[in-house]
PDB file of C-alpha atoms in Angstrom:
ATOM      1  CA  MET A   1       0.000   0.000   0.000  1.00 56.00           C
ATOM      2  CA  THR A   2       2.882   2.372   0.642  1.00 47.00           C
ATOM      3  CA  THR A   3       4.662   4.122  -2.182  1.00 43.00           C
ATOM      4  CA  LYS A   4       8.272   5.023  -2.689  1.00 35.00           C
ATOM      5  CA  PRO A   5       8.908   8.771  -2.520  1.00 37.00           C
ATOM      6  CA  ALA A   6       9.720  10.266  -5.914  1.00 37.00           C
ATOM      7  CA  THR A   7      13.375  10.913  -6.729  1.00 36.00           C
ATOM      8  CA  ALA A   8      14.939  13.319  -9.148  1.00 39.00           C
ATOM      9  CA  GLN A   9      15.398  10.477 -11.638  1.00 44.00           C
ATOM     10  CA  GLN A  10      11.750   9.470 -11.602  1.00 47.00           C
ATOM     11  CA  THR A  11       9.115  11.038 -13.832  1.00 56.00           C
ATOM     12  CA  ALA A  12       5.852  11.474 -11.970  1.00 62.00           C
ATOM     13  CA  PRO A  13       2.843  10.059 -13.815  1.00 79.00           C
ATOM     14  CA  ARG A  14       0.443  12.659 -15.132  1.00 88.00           C
ATOM     15  CA  PRO A  15      -2.720  12.884 -13.062  1.00 91.00           C
ATOM     16  CA  LEU A  16      -6.127  11.846 -14.337  1.00 93.00           C
ATOM     17  CA  GLY A  17      -9.043  14.259 -14.262  1.00 95.00           C
ATOM     18  CA  CYS A  18      -6.977  17.443 -14.050  1.00 95.00           C
ATOM     19  CA  LEU A  19      -3.740  19.058 -15.179  1.00 94.00           C
ATOM     20  CA  PRO A  20      -0.588  18.592 -13.047  1.00 92.00           C
ATOM     21  CA  GLY A  21      -0.801  22.095 -11.583  1.00 91.00           C
ATOM     22  CA  SER A  22      -4.238  21.333 -10.136  1.00 93.00           C
ATOM     23  CA  VAL A  23      -3.656  17.911  -8.621  1.00 88.00           C
ATOM     24  CA  ASP A  24      -3.088  19.155  -5.038  1.00 84.00           C
ATOM     25  CA  VAL A  25      -5.972  21.659  -4.950  1.00 89.00           C
ATOM     26  CA  PRO A  26      -8.336  20.431  -2.183  1.00 86.00           C
ATOM     27  CA  GLN A  27     -11.588  20.839  -4.101  1.00 92.00           C
ATOM     28  CA  VAL A  28     -10.104  19.001  -7.084  1.00 93.00           C
ATOM     29  CA  LYS A  29      -8.947  16.108  -4.907  1.00 88.00           C
ATOM     30  CA  ALA A  30     -12.344  15.887  -3.219  1.00 89.00           C
ATOM     31  CA  ALA A  31     -14.184  15.907  -6.559  1.00 94.00           C
ATOM     32  CA  ILE A  32     -11.899  13.254  -8.051  1.00 92.00           C
ATOM     33  CA  ARG A  33     -12.493  10.998  -5.033  1.00 86.00           C
ATOM     34  CA  LEU A  34     -16.245  11.271  -5.528  1.00 91.00           C
ATOM     35  CA  LEU A  35     -16.009  10.606  -9.265  1.00 94.00           C
ATOM     36  CA  THR A  36     -13.648   7.678  -8.738  1.00 91.00           C
ATOM     37  CA  HIS A  37     -15.861   6.046  -6.131  1.00 86.00           C
ATOM     38  CA  ASP A  38     -18.793   6.319  -8.518  1.00 90.00           C
ATOM     39  CA  GLY A  39     -16.786   4.634 -11.272  1.00 92.00           C
ATOM     40  CA  GLN A  40     -16.706   7.687 -13.540  1.00 95.00           C
ATOM     41  CA  PRO A  41     -13.794   7.808 -16.045  1.00 95.00           C
ATOM     42  CA  LEU A  42     -11.328  10.666 -15.671  1.00 96.00           C
ATOM     43  CA  ALA A  43      -9.823  12.495 -18.625  1.00 95.00           C
ATOM     44  CA  ALA A  44      -6.169  11.760 -19.427  1.00 95.00           C
ATOM     45  CA  PHE A  45      -3.757  14.294 -20.903  1.00 93.00           C
ATOM     46  CA  ASP A  46      -0.407  14.123 -22.682  1.00 92.00           C
ATOM     47  CA  GLU A  47       2.668  16.278 -22.062  1.00 91.00           C
ATOM     48  CA  ARG A  48       1.127  19.081 -24.125  1.00 91.00           C
ATOM     49  CA  ASP A  49      -2.050  19.026 -22.014  1.00 91.00           C
ATOM     50  CA  ARG A  50      -4.079  17.559 -24.878  1.00 91.00           C
ATOM     51  CA  CYS A  51      -6.890  15.203 -23.912  1.00 92.00           C
ATOM     52  CA  ILE A  52      -6.031  11.669 -25.052  1.00 93.00           C
ATOM     53  CA  SER A  53      -8.776   9.747 -23.260  1.00 93.00           C
ATOM     54  CA  ALA A  54     -12.347  10.861 -22.559  1.00 92.00           C
ATOM     55  CA  GLY A  55     -13.596  11.555 -19.063  1.00 95.00           C
ATOM     56  CA  ALA A  56     -14.263  14.104 -16.351  1.00 96.00           C
ATOM     57  CA  TYR A  57     -12.050  17.193 -16.288  1.00 96.00           C
ATOM     58  CA  LEU A  58     -11.719  19.486 -13.256  1.00 96.00           C
ATOM     59  CA  ASP A  59     -10.417  23.048 -13.345  1.00 96.00           C
ATOM     60  CA  PRO A  60     -10.157  24.793  -9.946  1.00 95.00           C
ATOM     61  CA  ARG A  61     -11.079  28.342  -9.063  1.00 92.00           C
ATOM     62  CA  ARG A  62      -8.583  28.722  -6.260  1.00 87.00           C
ATOM     63  CA  GLU A  63      -9.746  32.080  -4.914  1.00 84.00           C
ATOM     64  CA  THR A  64     -13.369  30.980  -4.430  1.00 89.00           C
ATOM     65  CA  GLY A  65     -12.837  27.322  -3.507  1.00 89.00           C
ATOM     66  CA  GLU A  66     -14.952  26.244  -6.487  1.00 94.00           C
ATOM     67  CA  VAL A  67     -14.065  23.767  -9.206  1.00 96.00           C
ATOM     68  CA  VAL A  68     -15.384  23.622 -12.767  1.00 96.00           C
ATOM     69  CA  LEU A  69     -16.341  20.151 -13.991  1.00 96.00           C
ATOM     70  CA  GLY A  70     -16.951  19.121 -17.576  1.00 94.00           C
ATOM     71  CA  PHE A  71     -16.815  16.035 -19.759  1.00 94.00           C
ATOM     72  CA  GLN A  72     -13.935  16.074 -22.212  1.00 90.00           C
ATOM     73  CA  ARG A  73     -13.017  13.700 -24.994  1.00 86.00           C
ATOM     74  CA  ALA A  74      -9.974  13.340 -27.206  1.00 83.00           C
ATOM     75  CA  HIS A  75      -9.827  15.493 -30.356  1.00 71.00           C
ATOM     76  CA  ARG A  76     -13.359  16.765 -29.837  1.00 61.00           C
ATOM     77  CA  ASP A  77     -15.339  18.995 -32.143  1.00 54.00           C
ATOM     78  CA  ALA A  78     -16.994  21.117 -29.452  1.00 55.00           C
ATOM     79  CA  TYR A  79     -20.053  22.098 -31.458  1.00 59.00           C
ATOM     80  CA  SER A  80     -20.848  18.950 -33.414  1.00 71.00           C
ATOM     81  CA  PRO A  81     -24.372  17.587 -32.811  1.00 72.00           C
ATOM     82  CA  GLU A  82     -22.865  14.194 -31.957  1.00 75.00           C
ATOM     83  CA  TRP A  83     -20.623  15.673 -29.277  1.00 73.00           C
ATOM     84  CA  ARG A  84     -23.467  17.711 -27.783  1.00 75.00           C
ATOM     85  CA  ALA A  85     -25.676  14.618 -27.632  1.00 78.00           C
ATOM     86  CA  GLU A  86     -22.890  12.699 -25.909  1.00 82.00           C
ATOM     87  CA  GLN A  87     -21.762  15.430 -23.522  1.00 85.00           C
ATOM     88  CA  GLU A  88     -24.941  16.787 -21.973  1.00 86.00           C
ATOM     89  CA  PRO A  89     -26.299  13.522 -20.453  1.00 91.00           C
ATOM     90  CA  VAL A  90     -22.903  12.877 -18.866  1.00 93.00           C
ATOM     91  CA  VAL A  91     -22.835  16.350 -17.309  1.00 93.00           C
ATOM     92  CA  VAL A  92     -26.373  15.804 -15.989  1.00 93.00           C
ATOM     93  CA  GLY A  93     -25.118  12.598 -14.384  1.00 95.00           C
ATOM     94  CA  TYR A  94     -22.284  14.530 -12.757  1.00 96.00           C
ATOM     95  CA  GLU A  95     -24.814  17.030 -11.430  1.00 95.00           C
ATOM     96  CA  ASN A  96     -26.930  14.311  -9.826  1.00 95.00           C
ATOM     97  CA  LEU A  97     -23.852  12.709  -8.258  1.00 95.00           C
ATOM     98  CA  PHE A  98     -22.554  15.911  -6.670  1.00 95.00           C
ATOM     99  CA  ARG A  99     -25.947  17.144  -5.508  1.00 94.00           C
ATOM    100  CA  ALA A 100     -26.467  13.797  -3.742  1.00 91.00           C
ATOM    101  CA  ALA A 101     -23.142  14.379  -1.965  1.00 88.00           C
ATOM    102  CA  ASN A 102     -24.349  17.825  -0.775  1.00 88.00           C
ATOM    103  CA  TRP A 103     -22.137  19.872  -3.079  1.00 94.00           C
ATOM    104  CA  THR A 104     -23.454  23.203  -4.336  1.00 95.00           C
ATOM    105  CA  VAL A 105     -23.926  22.902  -8.100  1.00 95.00           C
ATOM    106  CA  GLU A 106     -24.368  25.658 -10.685  1.00 94.00           C
ATOM    107  CA  GLN A 107     -25.035  24.857 -14.326  1.00 93.00           C
ATOM    108  CA  TYR A 108     -23.063  26.520 -17.112  1.00 89.00           C
ATOM    109  CA  TRP A 109     -24.826  26.718 -20.478  1.00 86.00           C
ATOM    110  CA  GLU A 110     -23.573  27.713 -23.923  1.00 79.00           C
ATOM    111  CA  ALA A 111     -25.272  28.357 -27.244  1.00 74.00           C
ATOM    112  CA  ASP A 112     -24.171  26.438 -30.311  1.00 65.00           C
ATOM    113  CA  HIS A 113     -24.069  27.728 -33.888  1.00 63.00           C
ATOM    114  CA  ASP A 114     -27.822  27.137 -34.176  1.00 63.00           C
ATOM    115  CA  ARG A 115     -28.362  29.255 -31.026  1.00 57.00           C
ATOM    116  CA  ALA A 116     -29.615  26.245 -29.112  1.00 67.00           C
ATOM    117  CA  ASP A 117     -28.601  26.229 -25.437  1.00 78.00           C
ATOM    118  CA  TRP A 118     -26.925  23.152 -24.026  1.00 78.00           C
ATOM    119  CA  LEU A 119     -25.412  22.236 -20.685  1.00 82.00           C
ATOM    120  CA  VAL A 120     -21.637  22.041 -21.045  1.00 85.00           C
ATOM    121  CA  ARG A 121     -20.161  22.119 -17.539  1.00 91.00           C
ATOM    122  CA  LEU A 122     -20.833  22.615 -13.834  1.00 96.00           C
ATOM    123  CA  VAL A 123     -19.416  24.946 -11.204  1.00 96.00           C
ATOM    124  CA  LEU A 124     -19.087  23.000  -7.952  1.00 96.00           C
ATOM    125  CA  THR A 125     -18.551  24.065  -4.350  1.00 95.00           C
ATOM    126  CA  PRO A 126     -17.748  21.314  -1.839  1.00 91.00           C
ATOM    127  CA  PRO A 127     -19.825  21.107   1.337  1.00 86.00           C
ATOM    128  CA  ALA A 128     -18.382  22.838   4.359  1.00 78.00           C
ATOM    129  CA  PRO A 129     -16.559  20.358   6.592  1.00 69.00           C
ATOM    130  CA  THR A 130     -18.605  19.436   9.635  1.00 73.00           C
ATOM    131  CA  ALA A 131     -16.039  17.232  11.334  1.00 83.00           C
ATOM    132  CA  PRO A 132     -12.253  16.751  11.274  1.00 91.00           C
ATOM    133  CA  THR A 133     -10.905  14.295   8.756  1.00 92.00           C
ATOM    134  CA  ALA A 134      -9.644  10.915   9.887  1.00 95.00           C
ATOM    135  CA  ARG A 135      -6.136  12.151   9.072  1.00 96.00           C
ATOM    136  CA  GLU A 136      -6.523  15.168  11.359  1.00 95.00           C
ATOM    137  CA  ARG A 137      -7.856  13.001  14.179  1.00 96.00           C
ATOM    138  CA  MET A 138      -5.083  10.409  13.955  1.00 97.00           C
ATOM    139  CA  THR A 139      -2.281  12.908  13.446  1.00 97.00           C
ATOM    140  CA  ALA A 140      -3.336  14.738  16.609  1.00 96.00           C
ATOM    141  CA  ALA A 141      -3.688  11.483  18.572  1.00 97.00           C
ATOM    142  CA  LEU A 142      -0.251  10.229  17.523  1.00 97.00           C
ATOM    143  CA  THR A 143       1.359  13.584  18.275  1.00 96.00           C
ATOM    144  CA  GLU A 144       0.472  13.073  21.940  1.00 95.00           C
ATOM    145  CA  TYR A 145       2.807  10.056  21.867  1.00 96.00           C
ATOM    146  CA  GLY A 146       5.498  11.951  19.950  1.00 96.00           C
ATOM    147  CA  ILE A 147       4.852   9.919  16.797  1.00 96.00           C
ATOM    148  CA  THR A 148       5.014  11.331  13.263  1.00 96.00           C
ATOM    149  CA  ALA A 149       2.699   9.978  10.578  1.00 96.00           C
ATOM    150  CA  HIS A 150       3.209  10.601   6.850  1.00 96.00           C
ATOM    151  CA  HIS A 151       0.330  11.014   4.425  1.00 96.00           C
ATOM    152  CA  ASP A 152       0.213   8.954   1.230  1.00 94.00           C
ATOM    153  CA  GLU A 153      -2.456   8.307  -1.399  1.00 90.00           C
ATOM    154  CA  ASP A 154      -3.194   6.624  -4.689  1.00 86.00           C
ATOM    155  CA  ALA A 155      -6.224   6.187  -6.973  1.00 79.00           C
ATOM    156  CA  GLY A 156      -8.676   7.844  -4.593  1.00 79.00           C
ATOM    157  CA  ASN A 157      -7.449   5.947  -1.534  1.00 89.00           C
ATOM    158  CA  SER A 158      -5.375   7.563   1.207  1.00 93.00           C
ATOM    159  CA  TRP A 159      -3.565   6.369   4.317  1.00 96.00           C
ATOM    160  CA  LEU A 160      -0.909   7.251   6.907  1.00 97.00           C
ATOM    161  CA  VAL A 161       2.570   5.705   6.921  1.00 97.00           C
ATOM    162  CA  ILE A 162       4.080   5.431  10.412  1.00 97.00           C
ATOM    163  CA  PRO A 163       7.758   4.563  10.887  1.00 95.00           C
ATOM    164  CA  VAL A 164       8.583   1.949  13.512  1.00 94.00           C
ATOM    165  CA  THR A 165      11.701   3.868  14.490  1.00 93.00           C
ATOM    166  CA  GLY A 166      12.476   7.546  14.071  1.00 91.00           C
ATOM    167  CA  SER A 167      10.193  10.013  12.300  1.00 92.00           C
ATOM    168  CA  ASP A 168      11.258   9.946   8.630  1.00 94.00           C
ATOM    169  CA  PHE A 169       9.205   8.440   5.813  1.00 93.00           C
ATOM    170  CA  PRO A 170      10.361   4.796   5.764  1.00 90.00           C
ATOM    171  CA  GLY A 171      12.396   3.772   2.757  1.00 86.00           C
ATOM    172  CA  VAL A 172      11.829   0.686   0.654  1.00 84.00           C
ATOM    173  CA  GLY A 173      12.318  -2.474   2.707  1.00 87.00           C
ATOM    174  CA  THR A 174      12.067  -0.612   6.023  1.00 92.00           C
ATOM    175  CA  PRO A 175       9.575  -1.895   8.629  1.00 93.00           C
ATOM    176  CA  HIS A 176       6.628   0.444   9.175  1.00 96.00           C
ATOM    177  CA  MET A 177       2.917   0.594   9.959  1.00 97.00           C
ATOM    178  CA  VAL A 178       0.056   1.815   7.790  1.00 97.00           C
ATOM    179  CA  ALA A 179      -3.123   3.293   9.290  1.00 97.00           C
ATOM    180  CA  TYR A 180      -6.374   3.955   7.439  1.00 97.00           C
ATOM    181  CA  VAL A 181     -10.140   3.800   7.747  1.00 96.00           C
ATOM    182  CA  TYR A 182     -11.578   0.895   5.767  1.00 94.00           C
ATOM    183  CA  GLU A 183     -15.063   1.357   4.345  1.00 86.00           C
ATOM    184  CA  ALA A 184     -16.234  -2.155   3.386  1.00 84.00           C
ATOM    185  CA  HIS A 185     -19.347  -1.033   1.502  1.00 77.00           C
ATOM    186  CA  GLU A 186     -17.253   1.118  -0.840  1.00 74.00           C
ATOM    187  CA  ASP A 187     -14.136  -1.102  -0.726  1.00 81.00           C
ATOM    188  CA  TRP A 188     -12.270   2.102   0.020  1.00 87.00           C
ATOM    189  CA  VAL A 189      -9.488   3.068   2.421  1.00 92.00           C
ATOM    190  CA  PHE A 190      -9.162   6.712   3.415  1.00 93.00           C
ATOM    191  CA  VAL A 191      -7.878   9.287   5.873  1.00 94.00           C
ATOM    192  CA  ASP A 192      -8.848  12.411   3.914  1.00 90.00           C
ATOM    193  CA  ALA A 193     -12.553  12.421   4.830  1.00 87.00           C
ATOM    194  CA  PRO A 194     -14.458  12.652   8.136  1.00 89.00           C
ATOM    195  CA  MET A 195     -15.188   9.247   9.671  1.00 89.00           C
ATOM    196  CA  GLU A 196     -18.698  10.417  10.577  1.00 82.00           C
ATOM    197  CA  HIS A 197     -19.800  10.272   6.943  1.00 71.00           C
ATOM    198  CA  TRP A 198     -18.901   6.611   6.448  1.00 78.00           C
ATOM    199  CA  ALA A 199     -19.378   3.220   8.100  1.00 79.00           C
ATOM    200  CA  GLY A 200     -15.692   2.301   8.297  1.00 87.00           C
ATOM    201  CA  THR A 201     -13.249   2.270  11.190  1.00 92.00           C
ATOM    202  CA  TRP A 202      -9.489   2.161  11.727  1.00 97.00           C
ATOM    203  CA  GLN A 203      -7.244  -0.669  10.604  1.00 96.00           C
ATOM    204  CA  ILE A 204      -3.509  -0.925  11.226  1.00 97.00           C
ATOM    205  CA  ARG A 205      -1.210  -2.928   8.973  1.00 97.00           C
ATOM    206  CA  PHE A 206       2.386  -3.905   9.710  1.00 96.00           C
ATOM    207  CA  ASN A 207       4.927  -4.075   6.902  1.00 94.00           C
ATOM    208  CA  ASN A 208       8.190  -5.845   7.748  1.00 91.00           C
ATOM    209  CA  GLY A 209       9.816  -4.621   4.566  1.00 86.00           C
ATOM    210  CA  GLU A 210       8.630  -7.556   2.476  1.00 87.00           C
ATOM    211  CA  VAL A 211       5.003  -8.385   3.328  1.00 91.00           C
ATOM    212  CA  GLU A 212       2.140  -6.436   4.884  1.00 91.00           C
ATOM    213  CA  VAL A 213      -0.630  -7.815   7.110  1.00 95.00           C
ATOM    214  CA  VAL A 214      -3.489  -6.372   9.196  1.00 95.00           C
ATOM    215  CA  ILE A 215      -2.561  -6.459  12.891  1.00 96.00           C
ATOM    216  CA  HIS A 216      -5.343  -4.343  14.408  1.00 96.00           C
ATOM    217  CA  ARG A 217      -8.991  -3.521  13.695  1.00 95.00           C
ATOM    218  CA  CYS A 218     -10.927  -1.096  15.832  1.00 94.00           C
ATOM    219  CA  ASP A 219     -14.439  -1.845  17.058  1.00 90.00           C
ATOM    220  CA  ALA A 220     -16.748  -0.935  14.194  1.00 84.00           C
ATOM    221  CA  ASP A 221     -19.336   0.341  16.687  1.00 85.00           C
ATOM    222  CA  ALA A 222     -16.936   2.696  18.463  1.00 89.00           C
ATOM    223  CA  ASP A 223     -17.373   6.424  17.915  1.00 90.00           C
ATOM    224  CA  PRO A 224     -14.659   8.117  15.798  1.00 92.00           C
ATOM    225  CA  ALA A 225     -12.884   9.718  18.766  1.00 93.00           C
ATOM    226  CA  SER A 226     -12.709   6.450  20.738  1.00 94.00           C
ATOM    227  CA  ALA A 227     -11.664   4.409  17.712  1.00 95.00           C
ATOM    228  CA  THR A 228      -8.919   6.873  16.870  1.00 97.00           C
ATOM    229  CA  ALA A 229      -7.617   6.947  20.442  1.00 97.00           C
ATOM    230  CA  ALA A 230      -7.534   3.138  20.575  1.00 96.00           C
ATOM    231  CA  ALA A 231      -5.718   2.870  17.256  1.00 97.00           C
ATOM    232  CA  ALA A 232      -3.170   5.529  18.239  1.00 97.00           C
ATOM    233  CA  LYS A 233      -2.442   3.733  21.522  1.00 97.00           C
ATOM    234  CA  PHE A 234      -1.993   0.454  19.658  1.00 97.00           C
ATOM    235  CA  VAL A 235       0.534   2.109  17.337  1.00 97.00           C
ATOM    236  CA  ALA A 236       2.360   3.658  20.299  1.00 97.00           C
ATOM    237  CA  ASP A 237       2.526   0.280  22.077  1.00 96.00           C
ATOM    238  CA  ILE A 238       3.977  -1.410  18.974  1.00 95.00           C
ATOM    239  CA  ARG A 239       6.621   1.271  18.617  1.00 95.00           C
ATOM    240  CA  ALA A 240       7.490   1.074  22.301  1.00 94.00           C
ATOM    241  CA  ALA A 241       7.866  -2.727  22.104  1.00 93.00           C
ATOM    242  CA  TRP A 242       9.915  -2.484  18.912  1.00 90.00           C
ATOM    243  CA  ASN A 243      12.273   0.098  20.359  1.00 87.00           C
ATOM    244  CA  GLY A 244      12.287  -1.261  23.906  1.00 77.00           C
TER     245      GLY A 244
END
């Protein structure tokens, strides 16, 4: 589950669903998670930022916290009747998905050459956070034990990497723990969302440098604060035993 930190010799893969300069914008990341969990394809782009595979495309408005969402395909003719017929139902589907997730959605319409209006994209505003994310909860709980956790993510999933010794991100082959909330209904692991919105709870995995296994599962009925405290104590006990 853990990933090797990028080096100067490595070329980072281009993100899906947005351009590289937008990949770390919070509203873009939140929108991509929602689209990914719903099985929606994300647009892919080449080195010249040309769309090479059809899918959802997100363009952030950083000053307002909004993000613009549209459906993009490779080598499109924006005003062809075929493209309009293909695009609008997809955008309507996006609208239904984000409204169901309590995002604020505004429609953006354009007129084609025949002066017929059609829905081309959406302006989205994520819901205001009502609870701390699982990452914020666990990071605070581990800090009380003097433990540093490192955030990592891939393909809509996110987790925390916890070194067994020291505080640096563990290198390849170095023993470490991985903490995340597992949501069985969605088959999703996360730390970047509030636990209150999902049915999952904390799991801890131990990686000895070669294999990784689950060594702790919190009570699924425990409230988020209690589950986080129990998981943090478990991690602290493992580190204490390892370094004792």
